[in-house]
């Protein structure tokens, strides 16, 4: 596919809820959307970077800069046969995986559209109905946490994940477990603890959680292995895994037994698929995380989740949970805890152009 032209947009959107995690509070968000033009087709990619470098060092601003100054000038006018060729051509850009993934995702979408097949077919997926859970932010009180949990359980979500931070962990989770004895529950610390808090995790270990997500430092594998050895509950790695090699090292060391795969953090769908293959070879389940995506990113996550190793419910909840109005059609909402991958070619979604124009705050084209 020859990359003829690229348009990059920054859009401003407001989450329907205040999303608090151990690294901060988010509600007014910015997202980058990339459109790749090739042979009469348009491929779309949504950048997963957030405004602040709280989850990752990457930000909307850093991704904008790396895309406009380095990535886009390098690929414009080039002809790549496969996503692997595109990724190889960008090998000298160290890190900035979310920026690279934005273009890589758009390339996959365009390629699937050129082939006339849904993206999941090109990826090698095996299912079109994706089990989903919900990721619930830190609430002002335990009562509100329990009420939120009950509401999402009643809406059919197949697993509930609770953000925790030091001082907000064992008590709210005990209350939720008492209210929902049979519900699959998990926690996500977003790297907020160290090994000195092992006692907190030993208490959480008694609540029958499906896993404990990224309890320790964002760049750690060694301490996670030590903590995992103390626990029955599997540790799920998120922030620590940036490549298929990281996945191998983490599973080999016993740093965790589950991986939250986010294709943006991994440099795109190709690397995420390879990391998924690594996990399968270790017998470790994976699931697709979320980064509060709009429709393009949400659809990308659903296609990735079609791969055989994605055996745990993902964070790709209903678009209507997050947004008053999403940017794409069809609307990506779950039914009975299942998201259906839209059937059209590529991502299977179209962009609402009027809405996109209204939300755009910055635009660059080549
Ligand atoms: O750690 O999984 C995470 C959102 C932003 C950054 C990191 C994370 C999250 C979520 C929300 O948990 C997932 C979603 O609902 O999209
Ligand atoms: Mg996480």
Tab-separated table of C-alpha atoms and ligand atoms in Angstrom:
chain	number	residue	atom	x	y	z
A	1	UNK	CA	0.000	0.000	0.000
A	2	UNK	CA	1.372	3.348	-0.990
A	3	UNK	CA	0.929	5.977	1.711
A	4	UNK	CA	-0.219	8.944	-0.351
A	5	UNK	CA	-1.401	11.333	2.318
A	6	UNK	CA	-1.898	11.449	6.080
A	7	UNK	CA	-4.142	13.667	8.139
A	8	UNK	CA	-3.680	13.987	11.887
A	9	UNK	CA	-6.338	15.529	14.116
A	10	UNK	CA	-6.552	16.283	17.790
A	11	UNK	CA	-10.071	16.124	19.200
A	12	UNK	CA	-11.369	17.346	22.555
A	13	UNK	CA	-13.902	15.106	24.301
A	14	UNK	CA	-15.474	14.905	27.750
A	15	UNK	CA	-15.933	11.632	29.595
A	16	UNK	CA	-19.379	11.098	31.124
A	17	UNK	CA	-17.721	10.333	34.464
A	18	UNK	CA	-14.759	11.459	36.508
A	19	UNK	CA	-12.184	8.664	36.175
A	20	UNK	CA	-9.870	8.461	39.168
A	21	UNK	CA	-6.904	6.082	39.283
A	22	UNK	CA	-3.768	5.923	41.421
A	23	UNK	CA	-2.057	8.222	38.871
A	24	UNK	CA	-4.665	10.974	38.706
A	25	UNK	CA	-8.131	12.101	37.658
A	26	UNK	CA	-9.282	12.319	34.051
A	27	UNK	CA	-12.422	13.745	32.497
A	28	UNK	CA	-11.601	16.340	29.827
A	29	UNK	CA	-9.637	14.274	27.315
A	30	UNK	CA	-7.777	14.886	24.097
A	31	UNK	CA	-7.356	12.161	21.466
A	32	UNK	CA	-5.322	11.982	18.265
A	33	UNK	CA	-6.932	10.476	15.176
A	34	UNK	CA	-4.926	9.622	12.089
A	35	UNK	CA	-6.324	9.080	8.596
A	36	UNK	CA	-4.133	7.346	6.043
A	37	UNK	CA	-5.078	7.812	2.372
A	38	UNK	CA	-4.082	5.070	-0.048
A	39	UNK	CA	-5.459	4.079	-3.444
A	40	UNK	CA	-8.858	5.658	-2.822
A	41	UNK	CA	-9.153	4.129	0.662
A	42	UNK	CA	-9.032	5.658	4.133
A	43	UNK	CA	-7.483	3.834	7.091
A	44	UNK	CA	-8.022	5.081	10.640
A	45	UNK	CA	-5.875	4.958	13.755
A	46	UNK	CA	-6.586	6.392	17.205
A	47	UNK	CA	-3.673	7.194	19.502
A	48	UNK	CA	-3.993	5.750	23.014
A	49	UNK	CA	-1.785	8.367	24.737
A	50	UNK	CA	-3.407	10.494	27.436
A	51	UNK	CA	-2.894	14.164	28.265
A	52	UNK	CA	-0.653	13.534	31.264
A	53	UNK	CA	2.329	11.141	31.471
A	54	UNK	CA	0.685	9.236	34.346
A	55	UNK	CA	0.195	5.799	32.806
A	56	UNK	CA	3.042	6.067	30.291
A	57	UNK	CA	5.698	8.664	29.492
A	58	UNK	CA	3.882	9.257	26.218
A	59	UNK	CA	1.345	12.070	26.029
A	60	UNK	CA	-0.984	13.507	23.388
A	61	UNK	CA	1.590	16.264	22.885
A	62	UNK	CA	4.597	13.923	22.590
A	63	UNK	CA	2.711	11.701	20.144
A	64	UNK	CA	1.710	14.737	18.068
A	65	UNK	CA	5.323	15.875	17.945
A	66	UNK	CA	6.835	12.469	17.119
A	67	UNK	CA	4.157	11.768	14.500
A	68	UNK	CA	4.368	15.134	12.741
A	69	UNK	CA	8.153	15.621	12.947
A	70	UNK	CA	9.467	12.089	12.481
A	71	UNK	CA	6.984	9.324	11.675
A	72	UNK	CA	4.783	10.947	9.040
A	73	UNK	CA	7.616	12.615	7.053
A	74	UNK	CA	9.411	9.274	6.920
A	75	UNK	CA	6.499	7.241	5.541
A	76	UNK	CA	4.816	9.707	3.171
A	77	UNK	CA	5.147	8.493	-0.420
A	78	UNK	CA	6.473	5.106	0.688
A	79	UNK	CA	4.971	1.820	-0.442
A	80	UNK	CA	4.748	-0.953	2.182
A	81	UNK	CA	3.449	-4.439	1.447
A	82	UNK	CA	2.789	-5.369	5.075
A	83	UNK	CA	2.509	-3.850	8.565
A	84	UNK	CA	5.810	-5.666	9.320
A	85	UNK	CA	7.569	-3.635	6.587
A	86	UNK	CA	6.107	-0.411	7.924
A	87	UNK	CA	7.178	-1.222	11.491
A	88	UNK	CA	10.650	-2.228	10.319
A	89	UNK	CA	11.058	1.080	8.497
A	90	UNK	CA	10.332	2.886	11.791
A	91	UNK	CA	12.828	0.835	13.829
A	92	UNK	CA	15.106	3.814	14.505
A	93	UNK	CA	12.345	5.579	16.421
A	94	UNK	CA	13.074	4.373	19.912
A	95	UNK	CA	10.054	3.992	22.152
A	96	UNK	CA	7.034	6.210	21.458
A	97	UNK	CA	5.066	3.041	20.839
A	98	UNK	CA	1.670	4.747	21.053
A	99	UNK	CA	2.672	7.265	18.377
A	100	UNK	CA	3.940	4.494	16.066
A	101	UNK	CA	0.855	2.332	16.739
A	102	UNK	CA	-1.444	5.155	15.606
A	103	UNK	CA	-0.044	4.891	12.078
A	104	UNK	CA	0.328	1.102	12.200
A	105	UNK	CA	-3.364	0.738	13.141
A	106	UNK	CA	-4.442	2.951	10.221
A	107	UNK	CA	-2.288	0.863	7.876
A	108	UNK	CA	-4.003	-2.371	9.023
A	109	UNK	CA	-7.431	-0.796	8.551
A	110	UNK	CA	-6.556	0.363	5.023
A	111	UNK	CA	-5.089	-3.033	4.174
A	112	UNK	CA	-8.135	-4.915	5.388
A	113	UNK	CA	-10.367	-2.541	3.415
A	114	UNK	CA	-8.230	-3.111	0.286
A	115	UNK	CA	-8.675	-6.864	0.796
A	116	UNK	CA	-12.417	-6.372	1.388
A	117	UNK	CA	-12.350	-8.249	4.705
A	118	UNK	CA	-12.916	-7.294	8.339
A	119	UNK	CA	-9.678	-6.548	10.188
A	120	UNK	CA	-10.170	-9.526	12.511
A	121	UNK	CA	-9.941	-11.873	9.510
A	122	UNK	CA	-6.588	-10.383	8.499
A	123	UNK	CA	-5.356	-10.683	12.098
A	124	UNK	CA	-6.352	-14.356	12.287
A	125	UNK	CA	-9.178	-14.004	14.777
A	126	UNK	CA	-11.512	-16.798	15.748
A	127	UNK	CA	-14.504	-15.027	17.311
A	128	UNK	CA	-16.700	-12.016	16.622
A	129	UNK	CA	-18.460	-11.805	19.997
A	130	UNK	CA	-16.147	-10.354	22.606
A	131	UNK	CA	-16.822	-10.809	26.347
A	132	UNK	CA	-16.361	-7.489	28.125
A	133	UNK	CA	-15.994	-6.165	31.635
A	134	UNK	CA	-15.862	-2.651	33.032
A	135	UNK	CA	-13.008	-0.732	34.666
A	136	UNK	CA	-14.366	1.338	37.565
A	137	UNK	CA	-12.517	4.365	38.938
A	138	UNK	CA	-11.847	5.187	42.576
A	139	UNK	CA	-15.074	6.446	44.195
A	140	UNK	CA	-15.607	8.940	47.043
A	141	UNK	CA	-17.005	6.268	49.382
A	142	UNK	CA	-17.400	2.543	49.882
A	143	UNK	CA	-21.201	2.832	49.497
A	144	UNK	CA	-20.767	4.484	46.107
A	145	UNK	CA	-18.265	1.802	45.075
A	146	UNK	CA	-20.726	-0.971	45.944
A	147	UNK	CA	-23.599	0.819	44.188
A	148	UNK	CA	-21.498	1.328	41.045
A	149	UNK	CA	-20.459	-2.329	41.121
A	150	UNK	CA	-24.068	-3.499	41.462
A	151	UNK	CA	-25.205	-1.262	38.602
A	152	UNK	CA	-22.504	-2.585	36.247
A	153	UNK	CA	-23.147	-6.189	37.269
A	154	UNK	CA	-26.857	-5.648	36.514
A	155	UNK	CA	-25.921	-4.204	33.095
A	156	UNK	CA	-24.389	-7.565	32.213
A	157	UNK	CA	-20.669	-6.834	32.369
A	158	UNK	CA	-18.842	-10.135	32.760
A	159	UNK	CA	-16.142	-8.875	35.132
A	160	UNK	CA	-15.657	-5.765	37.244
A	161	UNK	CA	-12.236	-4.173	37.758
A	162	UNK	CA	-11.644	-1.677	40.546
A	163	UNK	CA	-8.914	0.918	40.597
A	164	UNK	CA	-7.023	0.870	43.896
A	165	UNK	CA	-4.338	3.018	45.532
A	166	UNK	CA	-2.636	2.929	48.939
A	167	UNK	CA	-5.374	3.596	51.509
A	168	UNK	CA	-8.140	2.574	49.072
A	169	UNK	CA	-7.823	-1.146	48.541
A	170	UNK	CA	-8.835	-3.904	50.970
A	171	UNK	CA	-11.904	-2.251	52.550
A	172	UNK	CA	-13.757	-1.275	49.362
A	173	UNK	CA	-12.988	-4.652	47.793
A	174	UNK	CA	-14.237	-6.565	50.833
A	175	UNK	CA	-17.484	-4.595	50.662
A	176	UNK	CA	-17.914	-5.322	46.937
A	177	UNK	CA	-17.138	-9.013	47.459
A	178	UNK	CA	-19.759	-9.205	50.248
A	179	UNK	CA	-22.358	-7.592	47.948
A	180	UNK	CA	-21.468	-9.674	44.855
A	181	UNK	CA	-20.221	-13.057	46.122
A	182	UNK	CA	-20.180	-14.775	42.704
A	183	UNK	CA	-19.058	-11.918	40.445
A	184	UNK	CA	-15.655	-12.084	38.717
A	185	UNK	CA	-13.746	-9.176	40.332
A	186	UNK	CA	-10.259	-7.744	39.765
A	187	UNK	CA	-8.188	-4.775	40.970
A	188	UNK	CA	-5.772	-2.474	39.143
A	189	UNK	CA	-3.139	-0.530	41.122
A	190	UNK	CA	-1.461	1.157	38.130
A	191	UNK	CA	1.970	0.690	39.751
A	192	UNK	CA	1.101	2.469	43.024
A	193	UNK	CA	2.686	0.018	45.497
A	194	UNK	CA	6.050	-1.460	46.407
A	195	UNK	CA	7.010	-4.810	47.944
A	196	UNK	CA	6.727	-3.285	51.423
A	197	UNK	CA	2.934	-3.404	50.863
A	198	UNK	CA	2.911	-7.186	50.359
A	199	UNK	CA	0.479	-7.418	53.320
A	200	UNK	CA	-2.197	-5.486	51.368
A	201	UNK	CA	-1.987	-8.024	48.561
A	202	UNK	CA	-2.090	-10.959	50.974
A	203	UNK	CA	-5.382	-9.543	52.285
A	204	UNK	CA	-6.708	-9.038	48.746
A	205	UNK	CA	-5.607	-12.611	48.055
A	206	UNK	CA	-8.470	-13.830	50.272
A	207	UNK	CA	-11.201	-12.223	48.163
A	208	UNK	CA	-11.150	-14.642	45.222
A	209	UNK	CA	-10.095	-12.025	42.667
A	210	UNK	CA	-9.467	-13.171	39.087
A	211	UNK	CA	-6.177	-11.258	39.128
A	212	UNK	CA	-4.338	-8.262	40.596
A	213	UNK	CA	-3.265	-5.880	37.828
A	214	UNK	CA	0.129	-4.101	37.876
A	215	UNK	CA	0.592	-3.736	41.632
A	216	UNK	CA	4.259	-2.650	41.464
A	217	UNK	CA	6.456	-0.253	39.497
A	218	UNK	CA	5.697	0.482	35.839
A	219	UNK	CA	9.142	-0.752	34.751
A	220	UNK	CA	9.476	-3.723	37.085
A	221	UNK	CA	9.454	-7.475	36.474
A	222	UNK	CA	11.681	-8.703	39.314
A	223	UNK	CA	9.688	-7.497	42.337
A	224	UNK	CA	6.469	-8.639	40.677
A	225	UNK	CA	7.932	-12.162	40.562
A	226	UNK	CA	8.676	-11.977	44.270
A	227	UNK	CA	5.153	-10.781	45.053
A	228	UNK	CA	3.572	-13.403	42.777
A	229	UNK	CA	5.359	-16.134	44.745
A	230	UNK	CA	3.522	-14.971	47.898
A	231	UNK	CA	0.056	-15.009	46.334
A	232	UNK	CA	-2.517	-17.479	45.063
A	233	UNK	CA	-4.232	-14.803	42.957
A	234	UNK	CA	-2.528	-14.353	39.574
A	235	UNK	CA	-0.768	-11.053	38.935
A	236	UNK	CA	-1.713	-9.447	35.610
A	237	UNK	CA	0.975	-7.293	33.994
A	238	UNK	CA	-0.035	-4.094	32.188
A	239	UNK	CA	2.468	-1.161	32.300
A	240	UNK	CA	5.537	-3.454	32.429
A	241	UNK	CA	4.929	-5.094	29.037
A	242	UNK	CA	5.959	-3.121	25.922
A	243	UNK	CA	6.994	-5.902	23.553
A	244	UNK	CA	6.713	-9.636	22.860
A	245	UNK	CA	10.152	-9.943	24.538
A	246	UNK	CA	8.816	-8.271	27.698
A	247	UNK	CA	5.948	-10.771	27.661
A	248	UNK	CA	8.392	-13.654	27.442
A	249	UNK	CA	10.585	-12.300	30.234
A	250	UNK	CA	7.633	-11.583	32.523
A	251	UNK	CA	6.123	-15.031	32.058
A	252	UNK	CA	9.509	-16.770	32.289
A	253	UNK	CA	10.371	-14.957	35.536
A	254	UNK	CA	6.919	-15.603	36.987
A	255	UNK	CA	6.277	-11.847	37.341
A	256	UNK	CA	2.654	-12.556	36.517
A	257	UNK	CA	0.401	-15.231	35.032
A	258	UNK	CA	-1.903	-13.023	32.949
A	259	UNK	CA	-1.233	-10.150	30.535
A	260	UNK	CA	-3.376	-7.114	29.789
A	261	UNK	CA	-2.495	-6.508	26.142
A	262	UNK	CA	-2.899	-2.952	24.910
A	263	UNK	CA	-1.811	-2.640	21.336
A	264	UNK	CA	-0.856	1.052	21.675
A	265	UNK	CA	1.568	0.348	24.520
A	266	UNK	CA	3.051	-2.487	22.412
A	267	UNK	CA	3.727	-0.452	19.195
A	268	UNK	CA	0.646	-1.761	17.373
A	269	UNK	CA	-1.404	-4.778	16.432
A	270	UNK	CA	1.494	-6.757	14.966
A	271	UNK	CA	3.499	-6.647	18.212
A	272	UNK	CA	0.364	-7.269	20.284
A	273	UNK	CA	-0.405	-10.342	18.190
A	274	UNK	CA	3.142	-11.633	18.707
A	275	UNK	CA	2.965	-11.027	22.460
A	276	UNK	CA	-0.345	-12.898	22.432
A	277	UNK	CA	1.414	-15.836	20.750
A	278	UNK	CA	4.116	-15.764	23.422
A	279	UNK	CA	1.450	-15.835	26.148
A	280	UNK	CA	-0.346	-18.739	24.458
A	281	UNK	CA	2.926	-20.677	24.357
A	282	UNK	CA	3.208	-20.226	28.142
A	283	UNK	CA	-0.445	-21.167	28.674
A	284	UNK	CA	-1.058	-17.667	30.065
A	285	UNK	CA	-4.433	-16.025	29.347
A	286	UNK	CA	-4.490	-12.509	27.893
A	287	UNK	CA	-7.209	-9.892	27.657
A	288	UNK	CA	-7.558	-6.576	25.869
A	289	UNK	CA	-7.194	-3.502	28.038
A	290	UNK	CA	-8.632	-0.080	27.310
A	291	UNK	CA	-7.389	3.494	27.286
A	292	UNK	CA	-10.781	5.259	27.368
A	293	UNK	CA	-10.927	5.002	23.584
A	294	UNK	CA	-13.277	6.654	21.137
A	295	UNK	CA	-14.878	4.512	18.447
A	296	UNK	CA	-11.819	3.996	16.243
A	297	UNK	CA	-9.687	2.773	19.138
A	298	UNK	CA	-12.571	0.788	20.617
A	299	UNK	CA	-13.170	-0.991	17.291
A	300	UNK	CA	-9.415	-1.699	16.997
A	301	UNK	CA	-9.495	-3.324	20.448
A	302	UNK	CA	-12.478	-5.484	19.518
A	303	UNK	CA	-10.767	-6.814	16.389
A	304	UNK	CA	-7.613	-7.630	18.384
A	305	UNK	CA	-9.734	-9.424	20.997
A	306	UNK	CA	-10.857	-11.913	18.327
A	307	UNK	CA	-7.530	-13.782	18.614
A	308	UNK	CA	-7.728	-17.212	20.288
A	309	UNK	CA	-5.647	-16.419	23.404
A	310	UNK	CA	-7.946	-13.577	24.534
A	311	UNK	CA	-9.805	-15.852	26.922
A	312	UNK	CA	-10.615	-13.315	29.675
A	313	UNK	CA	-13.161	-10.447	29.381
A	314	UNK	CA	-11.585	-7.196	28.181
A	315	UNK	CA	-12.040	-3.555	29.241
A	316	UNK	CA	-13.717	-2.677	25.924
A	317	UNK	CA	-17.006	-1.672	27.538
A	318	UNK	CA	-19.912	0.079	25.797
A	319	UNK	CA	-19.099	3.362	24.061
A	320	UNK	CA	-22.241	4.809	25.667
A	321	UNK	CA	-20.681	4.242	29.086
A	322	UNK	CA	-18.011	6.819	28.245
A	323	UNK	CA	-19.460	9.282	25.738
A	324	UNK	CA	-22.689	11.175	25.134
A	325	UNK	CA	-21.987	10.740	21.436
A	326	UNK	CA	-19.200	8.646	19.930
A	327	UNK	CA	-17.440	9.464	16.672
A	328	UNK	CA	-18.354	6.301	14.784
A	329	UNK	CA	-21.226	4.268	13.475
A	330	UNK	CA	-22.339	1.678	14.333
A	331	UNK	CA	-22.332	2.484	18.027
A	332	UNK	CA	-20.133	-0.053	19.890
A	333	UNK	CA	-22.353	-1.085	22.794
A	334	UNK	CA	-22.453	-4.474	24.483
A	335	UNK	CA	-25.447	-6.761	24.928
A	336	UNK	CA	-25.417	-9.204	27.826
A	337	UNK	CA	-21.678	-8.566	28.305
A	338	UNK	CA	-20.790	-9.249	24.657
A	339	UNK	CA	-19.513	-6.709	22.141
A	340	UNK	CA	-20.103	-7.764	18.545
A	341	UNK	CA	-17.337	-6.868	16.108
A	342	UNK	CA	-18.922	-4.698	13.390
A	343	UNK	CA	-19.075	-6.790	10.192
A	344	UNK	CA	-17.866	-4.375	7.466
A	345	UNK	CA	-14.397	-4.332	5.853
A	346	UNK	CA	-11.477	-3.031	7.914
A	347	UNK	CA	-12.524	-1.739	11.323
A	348	UNK	CA	-16.146	-1.880	10.165
A	349	UNK	CA	-16.970	1.607	11.395
A	350	UNK	CA	-17.519	4.915	9.637
A	351	UNK	CA	-16.664	8.319	11.070
A	352	UNK	CA	-19.371	10.920	11.707
A	353	UNK	CA	-17.666	13.682	9.761
A	354	UNK	CA	-19.732	16.597	11.101
A	355	UNK	CA	-19.067	15.561	14.681
A	356	UNK	CA	-15.366	15.046	13.945
A	357	UNK	CA	-15.154	18.578	12.496
A	358	UNK	CA	-16.864	20.016	15.601
A	359	UNK	CA	-14.559	18.215	18.059
A	360	UNK	CA	-11.289	18.941	16.221
A	361	UNK	CA	-8.969	21.397	17.957
A	362	UNK	CA	-5.849	20.883	15.827
A	363	UNK	CA	-5.178	19.449	12.392
A	364	UNK	CA	-2.090	18.689	10.298
A	365	UNK	CA	-1.930	17.231	6.796
A	366	UNK	CA	0.801	16.125	4.426
B	1	LIG	O1	-4.557	0.695	33.590
B	1	LIG	O2	-5.966	-0.279	32.384
B	1	LIG	C1	-5.473	0.774	32.801
B	1	LIG	C2	-7.431	3.804	31.492
B	1	LIG	C3	-6.396	4.672	31.195
B	1	LIG	C4	-5.103	4.277	31.448
B	1	LIG	C5	-4.841	3.016	32.015
B	1	LIG	C6	-5.871	2.143	32.305
B	1	LIG	C7	-7.193	2.559	32.071
B	1	LIG	C8	-8.361	1.759	32.413
B	1	LIG	C9	-9.668	2.080	31.726
B	1	LIG	O3	-8.358	0.906	33.263
B	1	LIG	C10	-9.983	1.100	30.651
B	1	LIG	C11	-11.143	1.599	29.817
B	1	LIG	O4	-12.264	1.598	30.317
B	1	LIG	O5	-10.914	1.996	28.651
B	2	LIG	MG1	-4.148	-1.352	33.955
